[in-house]
PDB file of C-alpha atoms and ligand atoms in Angstrom:
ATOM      1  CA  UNK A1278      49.794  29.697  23.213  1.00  0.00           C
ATOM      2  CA  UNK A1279      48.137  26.806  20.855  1.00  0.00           C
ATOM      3  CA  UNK A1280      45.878  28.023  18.404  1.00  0.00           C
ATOM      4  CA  UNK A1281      42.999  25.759  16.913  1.00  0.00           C
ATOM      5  CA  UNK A1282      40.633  26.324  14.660  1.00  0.00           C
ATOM      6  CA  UNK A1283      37.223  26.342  15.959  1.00  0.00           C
ATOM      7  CA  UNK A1284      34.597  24.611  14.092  1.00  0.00           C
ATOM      8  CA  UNK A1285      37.315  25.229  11.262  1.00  0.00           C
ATOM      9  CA  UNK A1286      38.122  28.690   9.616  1.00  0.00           C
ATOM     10  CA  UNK A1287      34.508  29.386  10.241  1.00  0.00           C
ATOM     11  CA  UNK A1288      34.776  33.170   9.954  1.00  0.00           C
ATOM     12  CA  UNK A1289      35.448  33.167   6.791  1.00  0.00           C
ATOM     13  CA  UNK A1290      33.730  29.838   6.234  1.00  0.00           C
ATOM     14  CA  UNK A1291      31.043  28.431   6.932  1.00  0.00           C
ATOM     15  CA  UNK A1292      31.775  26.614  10.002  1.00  0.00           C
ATOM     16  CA  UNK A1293      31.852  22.633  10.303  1.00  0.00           C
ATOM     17  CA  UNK A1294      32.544  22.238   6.661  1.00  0.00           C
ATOM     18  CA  UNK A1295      35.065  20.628   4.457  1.00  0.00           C
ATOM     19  CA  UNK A1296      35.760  23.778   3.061  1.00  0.00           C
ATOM     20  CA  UNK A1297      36.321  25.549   6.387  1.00  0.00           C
ATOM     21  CA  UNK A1298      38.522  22.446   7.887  1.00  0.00           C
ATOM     22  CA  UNK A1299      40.677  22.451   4.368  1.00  0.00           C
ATOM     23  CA  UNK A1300      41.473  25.935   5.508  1.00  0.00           C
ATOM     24  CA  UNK A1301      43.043  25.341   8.915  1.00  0.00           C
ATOM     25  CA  UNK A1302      44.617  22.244   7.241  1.00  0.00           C
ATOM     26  CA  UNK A1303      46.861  24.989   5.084  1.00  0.00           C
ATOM     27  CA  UNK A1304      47.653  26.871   8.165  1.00  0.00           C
ATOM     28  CA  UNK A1305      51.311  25.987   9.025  1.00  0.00           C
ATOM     29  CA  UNK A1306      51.171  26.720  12.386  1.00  0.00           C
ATOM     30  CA  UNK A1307      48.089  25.583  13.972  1.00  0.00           C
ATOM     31  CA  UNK A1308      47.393  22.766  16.208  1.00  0.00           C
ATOM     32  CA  UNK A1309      44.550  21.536  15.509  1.00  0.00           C
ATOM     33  CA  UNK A1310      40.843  22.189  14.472  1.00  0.00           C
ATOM     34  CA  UNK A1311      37.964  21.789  16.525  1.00  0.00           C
ATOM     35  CA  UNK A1312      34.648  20.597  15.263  1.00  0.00           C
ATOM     36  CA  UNK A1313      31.439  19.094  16.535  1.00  0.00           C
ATOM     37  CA  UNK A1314      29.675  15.480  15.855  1.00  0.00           C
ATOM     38  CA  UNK A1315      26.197  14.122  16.680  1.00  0.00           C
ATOM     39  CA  UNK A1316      24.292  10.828  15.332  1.00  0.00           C
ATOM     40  CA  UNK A1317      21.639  10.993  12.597  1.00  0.00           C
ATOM     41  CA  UNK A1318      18.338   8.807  12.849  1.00  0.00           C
ATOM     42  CA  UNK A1319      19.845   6.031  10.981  1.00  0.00           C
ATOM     43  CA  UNK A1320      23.165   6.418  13.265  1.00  0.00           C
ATOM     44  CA  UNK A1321      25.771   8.134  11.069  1.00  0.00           C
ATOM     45  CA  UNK A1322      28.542  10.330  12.706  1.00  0.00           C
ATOM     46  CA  UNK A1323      27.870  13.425  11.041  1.00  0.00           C
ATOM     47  CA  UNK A1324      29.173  16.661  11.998  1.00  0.00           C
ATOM     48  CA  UNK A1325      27.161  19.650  13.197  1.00  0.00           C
ATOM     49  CA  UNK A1326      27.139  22.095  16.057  1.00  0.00           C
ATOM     50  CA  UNK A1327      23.313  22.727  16.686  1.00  0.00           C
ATOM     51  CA  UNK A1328      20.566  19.910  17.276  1.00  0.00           C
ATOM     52  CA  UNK A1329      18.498  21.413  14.864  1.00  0.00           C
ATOM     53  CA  UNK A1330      19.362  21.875  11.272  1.00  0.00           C
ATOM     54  CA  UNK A1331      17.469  25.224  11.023  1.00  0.00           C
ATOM     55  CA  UNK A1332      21.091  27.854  11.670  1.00  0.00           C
ATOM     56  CA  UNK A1333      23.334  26.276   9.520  1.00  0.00           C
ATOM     57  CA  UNK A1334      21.346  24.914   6.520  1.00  0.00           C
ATOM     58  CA  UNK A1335      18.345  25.307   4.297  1.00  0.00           C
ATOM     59  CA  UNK A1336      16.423  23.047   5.867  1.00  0.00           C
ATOM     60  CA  UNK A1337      14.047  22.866   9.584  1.00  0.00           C
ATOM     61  CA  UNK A1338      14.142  20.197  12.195  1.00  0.00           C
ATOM     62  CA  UNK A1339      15.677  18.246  14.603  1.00  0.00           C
ATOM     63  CA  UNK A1340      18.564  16.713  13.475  1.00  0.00           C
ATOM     64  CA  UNK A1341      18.020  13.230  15.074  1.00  0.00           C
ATOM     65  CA  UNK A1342      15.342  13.401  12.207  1.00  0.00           C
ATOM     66  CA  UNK A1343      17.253  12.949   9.790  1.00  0.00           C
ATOM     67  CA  UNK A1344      18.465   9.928   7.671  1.00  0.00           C
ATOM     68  CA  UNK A1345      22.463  10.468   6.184  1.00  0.00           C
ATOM     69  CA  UNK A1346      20.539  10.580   2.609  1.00  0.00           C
ATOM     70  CA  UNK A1347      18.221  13.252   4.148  1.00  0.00           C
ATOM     71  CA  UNK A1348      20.624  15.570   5.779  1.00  0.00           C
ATOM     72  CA  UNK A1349      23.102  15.292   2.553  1.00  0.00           C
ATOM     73  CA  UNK A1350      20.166  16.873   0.626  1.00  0.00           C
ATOM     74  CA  UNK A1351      20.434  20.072   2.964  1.00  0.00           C
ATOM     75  CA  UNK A1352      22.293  23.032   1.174  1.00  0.00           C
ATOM     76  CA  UNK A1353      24.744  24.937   3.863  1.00  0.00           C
ATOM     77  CA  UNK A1354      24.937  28.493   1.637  1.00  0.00           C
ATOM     78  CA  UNK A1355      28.990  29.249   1.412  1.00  0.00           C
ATOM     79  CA  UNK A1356      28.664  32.452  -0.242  1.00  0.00           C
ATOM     80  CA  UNK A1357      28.700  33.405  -4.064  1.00  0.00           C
ATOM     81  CA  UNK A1358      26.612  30.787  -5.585  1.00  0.00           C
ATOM     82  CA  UNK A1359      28.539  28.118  -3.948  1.00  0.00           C
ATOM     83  CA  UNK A1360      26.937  25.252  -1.363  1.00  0.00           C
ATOM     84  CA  UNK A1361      28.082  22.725   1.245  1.00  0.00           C
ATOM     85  CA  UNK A1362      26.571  19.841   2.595  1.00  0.00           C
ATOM     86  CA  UNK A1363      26.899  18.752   6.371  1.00  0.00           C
ATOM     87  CA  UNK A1364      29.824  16.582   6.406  1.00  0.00           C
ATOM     88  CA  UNK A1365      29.950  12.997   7.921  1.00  0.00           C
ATOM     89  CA  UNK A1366      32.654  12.247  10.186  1.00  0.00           C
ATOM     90  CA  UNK A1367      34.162   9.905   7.636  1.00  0.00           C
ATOM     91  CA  UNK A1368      34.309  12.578   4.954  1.00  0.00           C
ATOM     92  CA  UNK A1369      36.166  14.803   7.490  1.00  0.00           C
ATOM     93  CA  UNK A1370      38.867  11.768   8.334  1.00  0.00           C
ATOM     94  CA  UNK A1371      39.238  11.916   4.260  1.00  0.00           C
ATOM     95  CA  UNK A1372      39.941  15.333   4.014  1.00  0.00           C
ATOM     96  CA  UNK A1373      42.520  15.534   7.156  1.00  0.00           C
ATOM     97  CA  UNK A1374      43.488  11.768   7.950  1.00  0.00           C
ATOM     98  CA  UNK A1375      47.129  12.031   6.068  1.00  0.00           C
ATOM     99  CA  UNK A1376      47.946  14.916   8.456  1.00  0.00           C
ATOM    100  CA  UNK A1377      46.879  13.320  11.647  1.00  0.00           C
ATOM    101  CA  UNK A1378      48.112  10.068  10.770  1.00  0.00           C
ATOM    102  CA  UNK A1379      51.410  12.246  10.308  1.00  0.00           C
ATOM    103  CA  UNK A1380      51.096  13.886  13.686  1.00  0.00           C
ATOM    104  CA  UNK A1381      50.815  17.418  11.659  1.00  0.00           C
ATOM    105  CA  UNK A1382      47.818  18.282  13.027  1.00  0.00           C
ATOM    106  CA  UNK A1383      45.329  17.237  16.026  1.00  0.00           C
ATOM    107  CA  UNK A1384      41.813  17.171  15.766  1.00  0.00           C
ATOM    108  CA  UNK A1385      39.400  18.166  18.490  1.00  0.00           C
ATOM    109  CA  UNK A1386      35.837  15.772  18.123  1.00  0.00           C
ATOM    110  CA  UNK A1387      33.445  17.239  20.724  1.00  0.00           C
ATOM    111  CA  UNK A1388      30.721  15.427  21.464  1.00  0.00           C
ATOM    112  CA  UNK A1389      27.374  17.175  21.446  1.00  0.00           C
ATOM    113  CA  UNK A1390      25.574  14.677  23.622  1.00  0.00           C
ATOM    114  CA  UNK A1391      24.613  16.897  26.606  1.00  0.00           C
ATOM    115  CA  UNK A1392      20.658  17.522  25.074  1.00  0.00           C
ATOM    116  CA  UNK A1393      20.625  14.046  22.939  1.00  0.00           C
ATOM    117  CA  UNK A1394      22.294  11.091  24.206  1.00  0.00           C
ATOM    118  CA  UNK A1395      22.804   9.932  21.549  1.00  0.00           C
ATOM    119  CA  UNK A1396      23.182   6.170  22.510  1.00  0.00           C
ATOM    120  CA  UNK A1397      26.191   4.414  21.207  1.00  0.00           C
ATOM    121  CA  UNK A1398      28.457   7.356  19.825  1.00  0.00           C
ATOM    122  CA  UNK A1399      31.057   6.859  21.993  1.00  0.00           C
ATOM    123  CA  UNK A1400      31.729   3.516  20.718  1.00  0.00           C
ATOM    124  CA  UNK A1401      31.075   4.769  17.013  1.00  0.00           C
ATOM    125  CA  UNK A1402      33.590   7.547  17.247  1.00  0.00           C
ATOM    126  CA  UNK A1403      36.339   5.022  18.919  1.00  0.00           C
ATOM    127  CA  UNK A1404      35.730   2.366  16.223  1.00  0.00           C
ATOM    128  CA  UNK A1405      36.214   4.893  13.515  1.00  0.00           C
ATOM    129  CA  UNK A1406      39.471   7.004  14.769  1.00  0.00           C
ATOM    130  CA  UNK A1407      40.563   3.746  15.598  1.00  0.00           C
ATOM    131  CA  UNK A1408      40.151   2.294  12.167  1.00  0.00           C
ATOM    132  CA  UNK A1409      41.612   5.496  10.633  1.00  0.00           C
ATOM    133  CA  UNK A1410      44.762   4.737  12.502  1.00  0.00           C
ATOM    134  CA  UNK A1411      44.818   8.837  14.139  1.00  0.00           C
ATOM    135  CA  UNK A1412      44.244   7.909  17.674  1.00  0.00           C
ATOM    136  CA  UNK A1413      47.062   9.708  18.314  1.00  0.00           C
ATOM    137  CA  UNK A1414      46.291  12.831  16.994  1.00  0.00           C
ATOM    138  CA  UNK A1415      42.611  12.928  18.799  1.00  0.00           C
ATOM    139  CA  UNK A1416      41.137  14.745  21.835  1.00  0.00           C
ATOM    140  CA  UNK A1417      37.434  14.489  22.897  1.00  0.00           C
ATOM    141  CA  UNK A1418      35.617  16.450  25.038  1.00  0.00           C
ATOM    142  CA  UNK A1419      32.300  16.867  25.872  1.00  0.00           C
ATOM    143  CA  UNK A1420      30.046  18.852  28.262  1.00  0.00           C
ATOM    144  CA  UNK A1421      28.941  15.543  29.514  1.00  0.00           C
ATOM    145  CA  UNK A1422      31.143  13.835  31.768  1.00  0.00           C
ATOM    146  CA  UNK A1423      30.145  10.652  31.968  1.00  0.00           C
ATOM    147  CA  UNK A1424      30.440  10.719  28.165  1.00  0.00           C
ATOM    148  CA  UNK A1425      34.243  11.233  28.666  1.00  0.00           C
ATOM    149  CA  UNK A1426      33.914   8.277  30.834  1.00  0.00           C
ATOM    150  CA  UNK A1427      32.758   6.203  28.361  1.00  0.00           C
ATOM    151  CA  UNK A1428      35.011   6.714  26.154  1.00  0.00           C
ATOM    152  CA  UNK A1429      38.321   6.078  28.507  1.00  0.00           C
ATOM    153  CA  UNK A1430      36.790   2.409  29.111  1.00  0.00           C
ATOM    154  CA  UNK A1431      36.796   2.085  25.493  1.00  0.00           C
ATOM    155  CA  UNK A1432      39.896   3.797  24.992  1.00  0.00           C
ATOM    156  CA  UNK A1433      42.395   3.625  27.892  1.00  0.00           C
ATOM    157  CA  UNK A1434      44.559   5.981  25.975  1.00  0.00           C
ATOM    158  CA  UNK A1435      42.266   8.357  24.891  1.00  0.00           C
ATOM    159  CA  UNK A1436      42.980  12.169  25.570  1.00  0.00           C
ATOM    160  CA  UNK A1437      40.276  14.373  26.910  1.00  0.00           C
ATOM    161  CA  UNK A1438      38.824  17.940  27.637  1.00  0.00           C
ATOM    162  CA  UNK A1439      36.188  18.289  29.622  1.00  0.00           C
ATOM    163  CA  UNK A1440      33.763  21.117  29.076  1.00  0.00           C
ATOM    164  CA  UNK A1441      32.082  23.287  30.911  1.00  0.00           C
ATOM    165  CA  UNK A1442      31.180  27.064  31.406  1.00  0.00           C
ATOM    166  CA  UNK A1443      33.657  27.806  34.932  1.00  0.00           C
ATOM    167  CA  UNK A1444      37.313  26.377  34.795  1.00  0.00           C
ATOM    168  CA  UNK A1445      36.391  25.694  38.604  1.00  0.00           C
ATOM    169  CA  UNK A1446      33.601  23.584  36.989  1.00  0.00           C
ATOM    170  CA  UNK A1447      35.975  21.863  34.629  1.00  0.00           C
ATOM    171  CA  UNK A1448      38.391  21.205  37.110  1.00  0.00           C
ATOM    172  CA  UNK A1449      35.265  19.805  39.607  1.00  0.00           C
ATOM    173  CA  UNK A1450      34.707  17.401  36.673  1.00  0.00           C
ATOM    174  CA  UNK A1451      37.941  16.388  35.985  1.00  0.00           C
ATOM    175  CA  UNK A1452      38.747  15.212  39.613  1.00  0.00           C
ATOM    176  CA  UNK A1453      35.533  13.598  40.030  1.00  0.00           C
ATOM    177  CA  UNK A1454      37.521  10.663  37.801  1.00  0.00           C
ATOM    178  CA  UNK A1455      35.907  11.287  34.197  1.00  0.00           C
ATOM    179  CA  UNK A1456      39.568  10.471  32.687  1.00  0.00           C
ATOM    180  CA  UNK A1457      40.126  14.018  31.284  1.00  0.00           C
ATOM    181  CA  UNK A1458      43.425  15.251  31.482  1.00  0.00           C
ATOM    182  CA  UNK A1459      42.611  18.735  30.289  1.00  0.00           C
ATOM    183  CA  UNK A1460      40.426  21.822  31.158  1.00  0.00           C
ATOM    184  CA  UNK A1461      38.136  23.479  28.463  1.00  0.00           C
ATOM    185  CA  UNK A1462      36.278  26.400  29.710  1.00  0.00           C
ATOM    186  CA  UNK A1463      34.958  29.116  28.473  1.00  0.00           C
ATOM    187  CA  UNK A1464      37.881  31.947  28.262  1.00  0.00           C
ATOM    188  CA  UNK A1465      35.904  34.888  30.263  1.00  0.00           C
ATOM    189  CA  UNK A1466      35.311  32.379  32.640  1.00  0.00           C
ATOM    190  CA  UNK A1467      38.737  31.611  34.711  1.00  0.00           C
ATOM    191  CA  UNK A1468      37.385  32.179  38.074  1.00  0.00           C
ATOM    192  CA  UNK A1469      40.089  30.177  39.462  1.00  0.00           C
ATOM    193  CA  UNK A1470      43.800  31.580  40.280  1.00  0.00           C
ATOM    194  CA  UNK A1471      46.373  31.417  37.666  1.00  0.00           C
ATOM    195  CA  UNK A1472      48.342  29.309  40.183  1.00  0.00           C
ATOM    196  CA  UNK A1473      45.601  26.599  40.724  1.00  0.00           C
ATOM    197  CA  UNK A1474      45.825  25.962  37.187  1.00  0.00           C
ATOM    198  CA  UNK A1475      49.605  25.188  37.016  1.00  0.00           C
ATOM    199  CA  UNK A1476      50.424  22.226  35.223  1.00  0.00           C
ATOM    200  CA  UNK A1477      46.730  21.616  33.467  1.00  0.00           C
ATOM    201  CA  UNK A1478      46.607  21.993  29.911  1.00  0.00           C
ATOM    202  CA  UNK A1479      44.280  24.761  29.684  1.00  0.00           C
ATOM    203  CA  UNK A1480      41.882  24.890  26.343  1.00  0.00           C
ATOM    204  CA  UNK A1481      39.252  28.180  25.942  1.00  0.00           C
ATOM    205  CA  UNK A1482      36.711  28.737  24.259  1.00  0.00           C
ATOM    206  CA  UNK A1483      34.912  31.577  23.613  1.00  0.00           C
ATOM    207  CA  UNK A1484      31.180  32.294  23.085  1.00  0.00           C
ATOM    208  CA  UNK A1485      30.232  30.149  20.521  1.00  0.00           C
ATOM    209  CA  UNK A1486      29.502  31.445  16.958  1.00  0.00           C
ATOM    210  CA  UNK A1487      29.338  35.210  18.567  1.00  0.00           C
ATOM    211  CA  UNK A1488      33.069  35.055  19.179  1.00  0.00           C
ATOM    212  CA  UNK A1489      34.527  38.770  20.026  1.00  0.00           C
ATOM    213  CA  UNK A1490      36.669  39.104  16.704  1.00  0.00           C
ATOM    214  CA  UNK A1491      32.679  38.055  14.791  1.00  0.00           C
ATOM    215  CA  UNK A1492      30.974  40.469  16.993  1.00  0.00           C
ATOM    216  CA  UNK A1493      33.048  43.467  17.392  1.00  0.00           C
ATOM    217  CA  UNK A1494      36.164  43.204  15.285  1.00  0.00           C
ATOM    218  CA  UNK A1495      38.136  43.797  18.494  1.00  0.00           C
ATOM    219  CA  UNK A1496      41.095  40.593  19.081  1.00  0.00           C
ATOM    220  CA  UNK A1497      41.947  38.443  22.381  1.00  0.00           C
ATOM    221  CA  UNK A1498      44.986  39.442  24.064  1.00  0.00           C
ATOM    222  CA  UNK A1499      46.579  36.138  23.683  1.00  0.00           C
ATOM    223  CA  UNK A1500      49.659  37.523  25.512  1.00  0.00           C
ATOM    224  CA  UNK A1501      47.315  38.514  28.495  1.00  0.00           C
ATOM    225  CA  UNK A1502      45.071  34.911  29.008  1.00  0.00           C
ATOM    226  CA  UNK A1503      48.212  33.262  28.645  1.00  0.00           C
ATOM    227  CA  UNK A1504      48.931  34.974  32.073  1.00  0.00           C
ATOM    228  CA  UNK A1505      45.644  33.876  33.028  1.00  0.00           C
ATOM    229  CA  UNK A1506      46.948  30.084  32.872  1.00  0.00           C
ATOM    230  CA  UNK A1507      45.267  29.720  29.569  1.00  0.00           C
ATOM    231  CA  UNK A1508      47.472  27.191  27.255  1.00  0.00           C
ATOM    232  CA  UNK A1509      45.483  26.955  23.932  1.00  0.00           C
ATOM    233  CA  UNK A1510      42.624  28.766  22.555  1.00  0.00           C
ATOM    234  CA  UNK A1511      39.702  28.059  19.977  1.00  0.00           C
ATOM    235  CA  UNK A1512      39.019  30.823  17.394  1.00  0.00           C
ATOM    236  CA  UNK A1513      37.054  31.199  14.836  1.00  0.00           C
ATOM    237  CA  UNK A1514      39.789  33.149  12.838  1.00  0.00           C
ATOM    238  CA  UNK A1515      43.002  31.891  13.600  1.00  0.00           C
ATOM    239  CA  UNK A1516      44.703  32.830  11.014  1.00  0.00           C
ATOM    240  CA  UNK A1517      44.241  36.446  11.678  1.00  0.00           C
ATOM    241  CA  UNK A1518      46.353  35.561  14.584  1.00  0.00           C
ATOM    242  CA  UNK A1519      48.675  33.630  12.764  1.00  0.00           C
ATOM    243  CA  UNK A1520      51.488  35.929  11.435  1.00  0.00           C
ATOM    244  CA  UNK A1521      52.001  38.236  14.565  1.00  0.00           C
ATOM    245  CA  UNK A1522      51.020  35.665  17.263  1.00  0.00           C
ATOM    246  CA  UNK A1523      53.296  32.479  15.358  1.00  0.00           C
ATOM    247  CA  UNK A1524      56.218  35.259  14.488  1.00  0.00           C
ATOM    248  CA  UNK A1525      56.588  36.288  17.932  1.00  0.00           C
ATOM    249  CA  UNK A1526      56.164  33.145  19.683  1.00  0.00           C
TER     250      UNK A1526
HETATM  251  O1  G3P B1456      34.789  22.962  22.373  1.00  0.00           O
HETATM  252  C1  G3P B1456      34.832  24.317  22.624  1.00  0.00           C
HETATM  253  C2  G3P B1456      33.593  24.987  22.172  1.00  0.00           C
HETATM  254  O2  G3P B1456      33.375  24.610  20.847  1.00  0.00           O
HETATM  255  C3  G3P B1456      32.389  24.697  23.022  1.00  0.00           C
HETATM  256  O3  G3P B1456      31.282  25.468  22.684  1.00  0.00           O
HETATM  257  O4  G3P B1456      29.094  25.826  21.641  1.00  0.00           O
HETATM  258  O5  G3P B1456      31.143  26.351  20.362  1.00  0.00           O
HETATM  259  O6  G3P B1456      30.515  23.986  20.802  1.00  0.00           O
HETATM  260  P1  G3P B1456      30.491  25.396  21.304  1.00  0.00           P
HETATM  261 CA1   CA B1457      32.289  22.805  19.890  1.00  0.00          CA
END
């Protein structure tokens, strides 16, 4: 089982920052983080999971709103005194671009175009992985399939996940020719046989920032979805997986 980092350590962190993606950087073991990007009204990559500002940060609004220099005067509260700013995509490529470029770590960029279009991202997000040499070390995935479309024409090479709610609905998607080559459901969602799922790269997610170690303290039986044809998961706290799951495996 692959363990990434969803939206960062952003248990313990608040989640889409630097400070939560420096975490999962200093996990050994991981494989990658996973973390969410939309367009600001003057077009900069900047990365967020909601379209409105309101969860995550001080301030109210759509995020499409806002200018860079706007959003950047948001505070994101971190705990004891400290705050964050929403980080732009390029900030993020700072922080982690070594250990891509290094093949140490992958990065997950979902696109969070499915309620905004968000018109040109695709070619925005290309340009700049492109230009940061870590192609190699990138999967996108979207809800939005024809997004994932878009983004193979740019990028013949480009790995995806497609998204969706049903692994039957993934799967549906995927062989309707959107270019993705793996399956991201959601991970109580796998109404599909463990043998139709041979040989797909299987990535879950869970329910977004309510996952069931947040919730209810209780933790996924990674031994169990594994069965399930599951091959990599998204958690909000992988490193509380880390030394029994990574020690066993
Ligand atoms: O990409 C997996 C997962 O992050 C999708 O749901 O709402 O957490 O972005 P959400
Ligand atoms: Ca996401």
């Amino acid at each position: 089982m692959k363990i990434w980092a969803h939206r960062g350590c952003s248990q313990r962190y608040p989640e889409n920052t630097l400070s939560a993606f420096q975490k999962a950087a200093d996990l050994q073991e991981l494989a990658g983080i996973e973390l969410d990007i939309q367009l600001t009204k003057d077009g900069k990559l900047v990365v967020i999971h909601d379209e409105r500002v309101d969860r995550t940060t001080n301030g109210t609004g759509e995020l499409s709103s806002f200018s860079l220099k706007e959003l950047k005067k948001l505070e994101i509260d971190a705990g004891r005194g400290q705050i964050e700013r929403i980080p732009t995509m390029e900030e993020v490529f700072d922080l982690l671009g070594d250990k891509l470029r290094n093949h140490k770590l992958k990065l997950n960029i979902e696109l969070k175009n499915s309620i905004c279009p968000y018109t040109g991202m695709e070619e925005k997000i290309v340009d700049m992985v492109h230009n940061r040499g870590v192609q190699d070390s990138i999967v996108y995935s979207s809800f939005y399939a024809k997004s994932l479309e878009k983004i193979k024409i740019l990028d013949s090479d480009a790995r995806l996940g497609i998204l969706d709610v049903k692994v039957s609905d993934c799967l549906y998607k995927l062989k309707g020719g959107c270019g993705a080559d793996a399956l991201h459901p959601f991970g109580k969602a796998l109404d599909l046989a463990t043998e139709e799922l041979e040989g797909y790269t299987v990535r879950a997610w869970f329910t977004g920032h309510l996952y069931p170690e947040k919730s209810t303290g209780a933790k996924l039986d990674l031994d169990k979805l594994k069965k399930q044809g599951i091959t990599d998961v998204f958690l909000n706290e992988p490193e509380r997986y880390a030394s029994e799951h990574w020690l066993r495996n």
